[in-house]
Backbone as JSON, one array per atom type, in Angstrom:
{
  "sequence": "MKQLLKSAIPVLSVILFAACGDGNTVGDTDKKDSANHTDHDQMKMEEGKTSSASVKLKDDKLNAVYQHYVHLTTALTNGDMAEAKVASNAIEAGAKEVPGAEAVASNAAKITAATDIEVQRTAYATLSNDFITLVKKSGLNSGELYVDYCPMALNDKGASWISPNKEIKNPYFGEKMMTCGEVKETIK",
  "N": [[90.92, 77.23, -35.46], [87.92, 77.24, -35.61], [87.6, 74.55, -35.81], [88.62, 73.73, -33.2], [86.8, 74.84, -31.66], [84.6, 73.31, -32.4], [85.19, 70.88, -31.7], [85.61, 71.12, -28.8], [83.12, 72.1, -27.71], [81.11, 70.01, -27.91], [82.5, 68.57, -25.55], [82.56, 70.17, -23.84], [79.89, 70.61, -22.95], [79.24, 67.97, -22.02], [80.75, 67.91, -19.83], [79.61, 70.18, -18.43], [76.8, 69.38, -18.21], [77.46, 66.85, -16.4], [78.24, 68.23, -14.16], [76.17, 69.89, -13.43], [74.45, 67.67, -12.68], [73.45, 65.26, -10.11], [74.66, 62.73, -10.31], [72.57, 61.03, -10.41], [69.87, 58.94, -12.29], [67.48, 60.23, -14.47], [65.16, 58.58, -13.74], [66.09, 57.82, -11.19], [66.23, 60.4, -9.96], [63.67, 60.95, -10.02], [62.56, 59.4, -7.93], [64.2, 60.14, -5.79], [63.28, 62.57, -5.28], [60.67, 62.05, -4.88], [61.01, 60.7, -2.55], [62.01, 62.73, -0.92], [59.67, 64.24, -0.85], [58.29, 62.51, 0.48], [59.71, 62.41, 2.86], [59.76, 65.15, 3.9], [56.76, 65.48, 4.27], [56.36, 63.71, 6.3], [57.87, 64.67, 8.49], [56.39, 67.16, 8.55], [54.43, 65.67, 9.96], [55.17, 64.43, 11.88], [55.94, 66.83, 13.23], [53.32, 67.86, 14.07], [52.43, 65.76, 15.74], [54.13, 65.81, 17.84], [53.53, 68.07, 19.1], [50.58, 67.71, 19.58], [51.07, 65.19, 20.98], [51.59, 66.11, 23.68], [49.57, 66.83, 24.94], [46.53, 65.28, 26.48], [43.61, 64.18, 26.61], [41.06, 63.66, 29.12], [38.98, 61.66, 29.01], [39.71, 58.75, 27.5], [38.71, 57.64, 24.88], [37.79, 59.79, 23.82], [40.11, 61.02, 23.18], [41.62, 59.5, 21.55], [40.09, 60.4, 19.49], [40.64, 62.93, 19.14], [43.41, 63.22, 18.37], [42.86, 62.38, 15.9], [41.77, 64.24, 14.88], [43.48, 66.48, 14.98], [44.94, 65.6, 12.97], [43.22, 65.98, 10.72], [42.74, 68.66, 10.85], [45.39, 69.65, 9.9], [45.44, 68.5, 7.35], [43.39, 70.06, 6.13], [44.34, 72.45, 6.57], [46.47, 72.43, 5.11], [45.4, 72.08, 2.49], [44.53, 69.46, 1.41], [42.35, 67.39, 0.42], [42.22, 64.47, 0.01], [43.38, 63.45, 2.22], [42.18, 64.98, 4.27], [39.8, 63.16, 4.06], [40.57, 60.89, 4.8], [41.29, 61.3, 7.63], [38.89, 62.2, 8.25], [37.16, 60.04, 8.01], [38.49, 58.39, 10.11], [37.85, 59.68, 12.27], [35.38, 59.45, 12.45], [34.95, 56.76, 12.98], [36.0, 56.38, 15.25], [34.59, 58.41, 17.01], [32.22, 57.54, 17.18], [32.4, 55.71, 19.17], [32.45, 57.2, 21.49], [30.41, 58.66, 24.04], [27.83, 60.94, 23.19], [28.89, 61.94, 21.18], [27.73, 61.86, 18.81], [27.08, 63.77, 17.05], [29.6, 64.68, 16.03], [30.54, 62.62, 14.94], [28.58, 62.42, 12.37], [29.16, 64.72, 11.32], [31.72, 64.27, 10.65], [31.62, 62.44, 8.69], [30.12, 63.73, 6.56], [32.21, 65.19, 5.9], [34.01, 63.14, 4.61], [32.65, 62.28, 2.56], [32.37, 64.55, 1.09], [32.96, 66.34, -1.87], [34.44, 68.68, -2.52], [36.58, 70.9, -1.17], [35.91, 72.93, -0.12], [33.39, 72.48, 1.09], [34.1, 70.4, 2.81], [35.55, 72.07, 4.78], [33.48, 73.77, 5.64], [31.61, 71.47, 7.02], [33.77, 70.65, 8.76], [33.52, 73.39, 10.56], [31.46, 73.2, 11.77], [31.65, 70.34, 12.92], [34.02, 71.16, 14.52], [32.94, 73.07, 16.41], [31.2, 71.4, 18.09], [33.07, 69.3, 18.93], [35.06, 71.06, 20.43], [33.2, 71.62, 22.34], [32.84, 69.08, 23.36], [35.38, 68.43, 24.47], [36.03, 70.44, 26.3], [34.05, 69.72, 28.32], [35.38, 67.04, 28.87], [37.85, 67.66, 29.54], [41.34, 68.27, 30.15], [44.02, 65.96, 30.96], [46.86, 66.47, 30.82], [48.84, 69.21, 29.46], [47.7, 71.94, 27.01], [45.09, 73.21, 25.03], [44.11, 75.46, 22.37], [41.65, 77.52, 21.56], [40.72, 78.69, 18.43], [40.07, 81.08, 16.56], [38.7, 82.65, 13.69], [37.56, 85.25, 12.19], [36.57, 85.85, 9.4], [36.2, 83.34, 8.14], [33.95, 81.12, 6.51], [32.58, 82.79, 4.74], [32.52, 85.25, 6.3], [31.22, 84.72, 8.26], [32.65, 83.5, 10.53], [34.54, 81.25, 12.39], [35.72, 78.34, 14.32], [38.38, 76.56, 15.84], [40.15, 73.91, 17.17], [43.31, 73.96, 18.77], [46.73, 72.68, 19.27], [48.59, 74.45, 19.58], [50.06, 77.85, 20.1], [50.46, 79.2, 17.73], [48.68, 80.54, 14.82], [47.18, 78.54, 12.34], [45.43, 78.44, 9.85], [42.78, 76.55, 9.04], [40.72, 77.01, 7.31], [41.1, 78.69, 5.44], [43.62, 78.14, 4.76], [46.81, 78.11, 2.87], [46.08, 80.57, 1.79], [45.24, 82.35, 3.42], [47.16, 81.83, 5.87], [47.76, 82.71, 8.53], [45.37, 84.03, 9.64], [43.34, 84.87, 12.06], [42.87, 84.4, 15.62], [43.71, 83.42, 18.87], [41.09, 82.71, 20.83], [40.85, 81.37, 23.45], [41.86, 79.33, 26.21], [42.26, 75.88, 26.7], [42.86, 74.11, 29.64]],
  "CA": [[90.37, 77.72, -34.48], [86.69, 76.52, -35.69], [87.59, 73.03, -35.59], [89.0, 73.56, -31.96], [85.64, 75.04, -31.1], [83.61, 72.19, -32.89], [85.28, 69.53, -30.89], [85.44, 71.55, -27.49], [81.54, 72.41, -27.41], [80.44, 68.68, -27.23], [83.21, 68.01, -24.34], [82.04, 71.28, -22.4], [78.67, 70.18, -22.71], [79.08, 66.93, -21.12], [81.14, 68.33, -18.37], [78.66, 71.02, -17.96], [75.72, 68.22, -17.67], [77.74, 66.1, -15.54], [78.77, 68.86, -13.11], [74.91, 70.31, -12.89], [73.71, 66.76, -12.18], [74.13, 64.83, -8.78], [74.95, 61.42, -10.45], [71.42, 60.01, -10.44], [69.52, 59.07, -13.63], [66.19, 60.71, -14.35], [64.19, 57.82, -12.67], [66.45, 58.13, -9.67], [65.91, 61.82, -9.69], [62.24, 61.18, -9.5], [62.46, 58.46, -6.91], [64.58, 60.92, -4.85], [62.37, 63.71, -5.28], [59.48, 61.64, -4.25], [61.39, 60.29, -1.06], [62.47, 63.82, -0.25], [58.57, 64.75, -0.41], [57.81, 61.81, 1.64], [60.56, 62.8, 4.36], [59.15, 66.12, 4.29], [55.69, 65.17, 4.81], [56.59, 62.81, 7.6], [58.26, 65.59, 9.13], [55.58, 67.87, 9.2], [53.37, 64.96, 10.63], [55.91, 64.46, 13.39], [55.88, 68.21, 14.41], [52.08, 68.01, 14.7], [52.53, 64.7, 16.56], [55.06, 66.31, 19.16], [52.71, 69.31, 19.7], [49.55, 66.97, 19.98], [51.34, 64.18, 22.1], [51.78, 66.43, 25.01], [47.92, 66.82, 25.1], [46.19, 64.13, 26.78], [42.13, 64.37, 27.26], [40.63, 62.53, 30.37], [38.58, 60.5, 28.34], [40.77, 58.0, 26.44], [38.09, 57.62, 23.64], [37.85, 61.52, 22.89], [41.91, 61.42, 23.3], [41.85, 59.02, 20.04], [39.82, 61.27, 18.19], [41.44, 64.15, 19.01], [44.53, 62.64, 17.29], [42.26, 62.42, 14.34], [41.27, 65.85, 14.39], [44.91, 67.03, 14.68], [45.41, 64.99, 11.38], [42.16, 66.44, 9.85], [43.07, 70.21, 10.79], [46.68, 69.75, 9.07], [44.87, 68.37, 5.99], [42.54, 71.02, 5.64], [45.29, 73.61, 6.41], [47.46, 72.28, 3.88], [44.5, 71.96, 1.23], [44.59, 68.21, 1.09], [41.13, 66.65, 0.48], [42.33, 63.17, 0.19], [43.9, 63.3, 3.52], [41.13, 65.45, 5.23], [38.97, 62.15, 3.98], [41.48, 59.48, 5.83], [41.33, 61.74, 8.84], [37.58, 62.39, 8.93], [36.59, 58.38, 8.45], [39.03, 57.71, 11.6], [37.18, 60.46, 13.48], [33.62, 59.02, 12.39], [34.82, 55.61, 13.64], [35.97, 56.95, 16.95], [33.2, 59.6, 17.72], [30.71, 56.45, 17.31], [32.69, 55.0, 20.69], [32.36, 58.28, 22.47], [29.01, 58.96, 24.22], [27.43, 62.28, 23.04], [29.75, 62.43, 19.98], [27.05, 61.61, 17.54], [27.15, 64.97, 15.85], [30.97, 64.89, 15.63], [30.36, 61.45, 13.79], [27.94, 62.76, 11.57], [29.92, 65.82, 10.51], [32.92, 63.65, 9.91], [30.8, 61.72, 7.59], [29.82, 64.82, 5.61], [33.48, 65.55, 5.41], [34.35, 61.97, 4.13], [31.45, 62.23, 1.35], [32.38, 65.69, 0.26], [33.58, 66.23, -3.14], [34.87, 69.97, -2.62], [37.33, 71.33, -0.09], [35.08, 74.32, 0.49], [32.48, 71.68, 1.66], [34.91, 69.95, 3.81], [35.53, 73.01, 5.6], [32.01, 74.05, 6.35], [31.25, 70.57, 7.97], [34.79, 70.89, 9.72], [33.47, 74.3, 11.4], [30.34, 72.16, 12.67], [32.38, 69.23, 13.63], [34.67, 71.74, 15.56], [31.97, 73.39, 17.46], [30.73, 69.91, 18.78], [34.46, 68.91, 19.25], [35.13, 71.98, 21.43], [32.21, 71.22, 23.63], [33.17, 67.72, 24.14], [36.93, 68.3, 24.99], [35.72, 71.29, 27.63], [33.39, 68.74, 28.94], [36.08, 66.27, 29.37], [38.82, 68.11, 30.57], [42.65, 67.77, 29.94], [45.08, 65.4, 31.97], [48.12, 67.37, 30.29], [48.95, 70.05, 28.18], [46.94, 72.71, 26.85], [44.57, 73.49, 23.98], [43.53, 76.54, 22.18], [40.19, 77.55, 20.74], [41.25, 79.44, 17.45], [38.72, 81.76, 15.78], [38.82, 83.12, 12.13], [36.2, 85.87, 11.97], [36.5, 85.86, 7.85], [35.75, 81.95, 7.54], [32.4, 80.68, 5.93], [31.87, 83.94, 4.16], [32.61, 86.39, 7.03], [30.44, 84.48, 9.58], [33.82, 83.19, 11.41], [34.56, 79.76, 12.7], [36.57, 78.16, 15.67], [38.99, 75.44, 15.66], [40.98, 73.54, 18.46], [44.92, 73.79, 17.93], [47.73, 72.41, 20.3], [49.81, 75.48, 19.57], [49.44, 79.34, 19.98], [50.58, 79.86, 16.63], [47.57, 80.28, 14.19], [47.37, 77.92, 10.79], [43.96, 78.41, 9.4], [42.24, 75.34, 8.31], [39.61, 77.23, 6.64], [41.92, 79.42, 4.34], [45.15, 77.31, 4.18], [47.91, 78.9, 2.28], [45.63, 81.9, 1.09], [45.16, 83.34, 4.6], [47.54, 81.05, 6.75], [47.44, 83.36, 10.0], [44.25, 84.69, 9.58], [42.7, 84.23, 13.28], [43.36, 84.55, 17.03], [43.52, 82.3, 19.98], [39.89, 83.13, 21.88], [40.65, 80.72, 24.71], [42.86, 78.22, 26.42], [41.62, 74.99, 27.8], [44.05, 73.44, 30.5]],
  "C": [[89.03, 77.07, -34.44], [86.75, 75.06, -35.38], [88.05, 73.01, -34.22], [87.76, 73.76, -31.19], [84.8, 73.78, -31.22], [83.93, 71.14, -31.92], [85.06, 69.95, -29.11], [83.95, 71.71, -27.02], [80.96, 71.05, -26.78], [80.93, 68.03, -25.72], [82.73, 69.01, -23.23], [80.72, 70.97, -22.24], [78.5, 68.96, -21.62], [79.63, 67.21, -19.65], [80.18, 69.47, -17.66], [77.27, 70.14, -17.08], [76.17, 67.62, -16.71], [77.98, 67.1, -14.14], [77.01, 69.47, -12.39], [74.23, 68.73, -12.09], [74.22, 66.01, -10.89], [74.33, 63.03, -9.12], [73.87, 60.38, -10.78], [70.54, 60.23, -11.8], [68.1, 59.92, -13.42], [65.26, 59.86, -13.52], [64.82, 58.13, -11.49], [66.44, 59.38, -9.1], [64.65, 61.86, -8.93], [61.87, 60.58, -8.24], [63.18, 59.33, -5.76], [63.68, 62.02, -4.22], [61.04, 63.52, -4.4], [59.88, 61.2, -2.72], [61.72, 61.61, -0.31], [60.66, 64.34, 0.29], [57.89, 63.97, 0.69], [58.24, 61.96, 3.23], [59.62, 64.28, 4.85], [57.49, 66.25, 4.94], [55.57, 64.44, 6.32], [57.27, 63.6, 8.69], [57.23, 66.62, 9.87], [54.64, 67.27, 9.91], [53.88, 64.63, 12.05], [55.78, 65.33, 14.32], [54.38, 68.2, 14.77], [51.83, 66.87, 15.89], [53.3, 65.03, 17.98], [54.18, 67.31, 19.57], [51.33, 68.55, 20.41], [49.85, 65.94, 21.01], [51.56, 64.83, 23.46], [50.51, 66.8, 25.54], [47.34, 65.6, 25.54], [44.73, 64.69, 27.46], [41.96, 63.5, 28.18], [39.67, 61.42, 29.82], [39.42, 59.89, 27.17], [40.25, 57.92, 25.01], [38.05, 58.69, 22.88], [39.11, 61.61, 22.5], [42.13, 60.77, 21.83], [41.26, 59.9, 19.09], [40.37, 62.51, 18.12], [42.82, 63.95, 18.53], [44.29, 62.73, 15.96], [42.02, 63.83, 13.61], [42.19, 66.87, 14.39], [45.25, 66.82, 13.11], [44.21, 65.89, 10.47], [42.45, 68.16, 9.61], [44.02, 70.1, 9.82], [46.23, 69.68, 7.71], [44.29, 69.44, 5.48], [43.56, 72.35, 5.82], [46.16, 73.57, 5.14], [46.61, 71.93, 2.38], [44.22, 70.67, 0.73], [43.29, 67.53, 1.32], [41.15, 65.47, 0.8], [42.66, 62.62, 1.55], [42.84, 63.84, 4.56], [39.98, 63.91, 5.4], [39.35, 61.07, 4.85], [41.14, 59.95, 7.29], [39.83, 61.68, 9.63], [36.86, 60.82, 8.95], [37.28, 58.01, 9.75], [38.0, 58.49, 12.48], [35.7, 59.86, 13.5], [33.66, 57.7, 13.24], [34.75, 55.77, 15.11], [34.97, 57.46, 17.47], [32.12, 58.43, 17.97], [31.05, 55.54, 18.66], [32.47, 55.9, 21.8], [30.81, 58.62, 22.6], [28.82, 60.8, 23.97], [28.35, 62.86, 21.59], [29.09, 62.06, 18.7], [27.28, 62.62, 16.39], [28.42, 65.1, 15.3], [30.96, 63.81, 14.54], [29.91, 62.15, 12.32], [28.61, 63.92, 10.62], [31.17, 65.28, 10.02], [32.69, 62.91, 8.69], [30.86, 62.59, 6.25], [31.43, 65.2, 4.92], [34.23, 64.21, 4.5], [33.67, 61.92, 2.58], [31.91, 63.47, 0.58], [33.22, 65.39, -1.01], [34.36, 67.47, -3.62], [35.6, 70.04, -1.2], [36.54, 72.26, 1.01], [33.9, 73.54, 1.34], [32.78, 71.03, 3.05], [35.09, 71.06, 4.83], [34.51, 73.3, 6.33], [31.25, 72.96, 7.36], [32.23, 70.55, 9.11], [34.3, 72.03, 10.92], [32.18, 73.71, 12.54], [30.98, 71.33, 13.4], [33.29, 70.13, 14.83], [34.02, 72.25, 16.63], [31.75, 72.35, 18.57], [31.98, 69.21, 19.66], [34.93, 69.5, 20.73], [34.38, 71.65, 22.65], [32.73, 69.99, 24.52], [34.53, 67.73, 24.99], [36.57, 69.17, 25.92], [35.19, 70.27, 28.73], [34.25, 67.61, 29.67], [37.23, 66.75, 29.86], [40.27, 67.62, 29.82], [43.49, 67.18, 31.15], [46.3, 66.21, 32.06], [47.92, 67.98, 29.25], [47.92, 70.97, 28.04], [46.34, 73.06, 25.37], [44.05, 74.87, 23.83], [42.53, 76.74, 21.32], [40.56, 79.01, 19.89], [40.09, 80.12, 16.77], [39.27, 82.6, 14.77], [37.44, 83.8, 11.98], [35.73, 85.93, 10.23], [36.09, 84.49, 7.08], [34.36, 81.6, 7.42], [31.76, 81.99, 5.53], [31.67, 85.08, 5.15], [31.74, 85.94, 8.41], [31.16, 84.17, 10.83], [33.4, 81.74, 11.98], [35.76, 79.33, 13.55], [37.35, 76.39, 15.1], [39.81, 75.0, 16.91], [42.47, 73.51, 17.78], [45.66, 73.44, 19.29], [48.77, 73.69, 20.52], [48.84, 76.81, 19.43], [49.46, 79.84, 18.34], [49.62, 79.45, 15.65], [47.93, 79.56, 12.8], [46.2, 77.67, 10.84], [43.73, 77.5, 8.55], [41.42, 76.02, 7.31], [40.17, 78.28, 5.35], [43.09, 78.89, 3.74], [45.86, 78.24, 3.92], [47.26, 80.39, 2.06], [45.66, 83.0, 2.26], [45.83, 82.69, 5.74], [47.12, 81.64, 8.39], [46.51, 84.24, 10.2], [43.41, 84.13, 10.81], [43.22, 84.91, 14.35], [43.05, 83.52, 17.76], [41.94, 83.04, 20.8], [39.99, 82.54, 23.2], [41.55, 79.77, 24.99], [42.14, 77.46, 27.17], [42.93, 74.22, 28.25], [43.27, 72.37, 31.04]]
}
């Protein structure tokens, strides 16, 4: 009986190992996990594009900046400093083409230069206020935008942002307090 167990254990181990795996080697699994992560990120980006794509500002140059603003908001909501820098860099470049958007460009540059996500979020609050003013001045050709407000942002000073969705996704706290805030205004 002992001999049978000694020979059966390695065979059962191999069978169990094979049954638990999906046929990929370790390197293949890492590639697959990376691909799944990329697919997930792409899906999240597509969701944002779907919502923001239905919104069209009257000012085409400002509309281009708006697309990057949505990207920045998503990055801060996800706590992704590097992606926030990519988006803010694009906002800075685009805002330089929009009359009256100098403050937006300046705050975007602060986000790009920041080495801490809380510094990025503070600059984002000022950028958002200026951007909200520009969007209201421009108006929309289609869709709706929501001015969201979180009273707890910036050490309880409160801060606003624009969203293409009624659902609150807080860029000031991200996962810590994702739904903190409320819709204060609808821009049509």
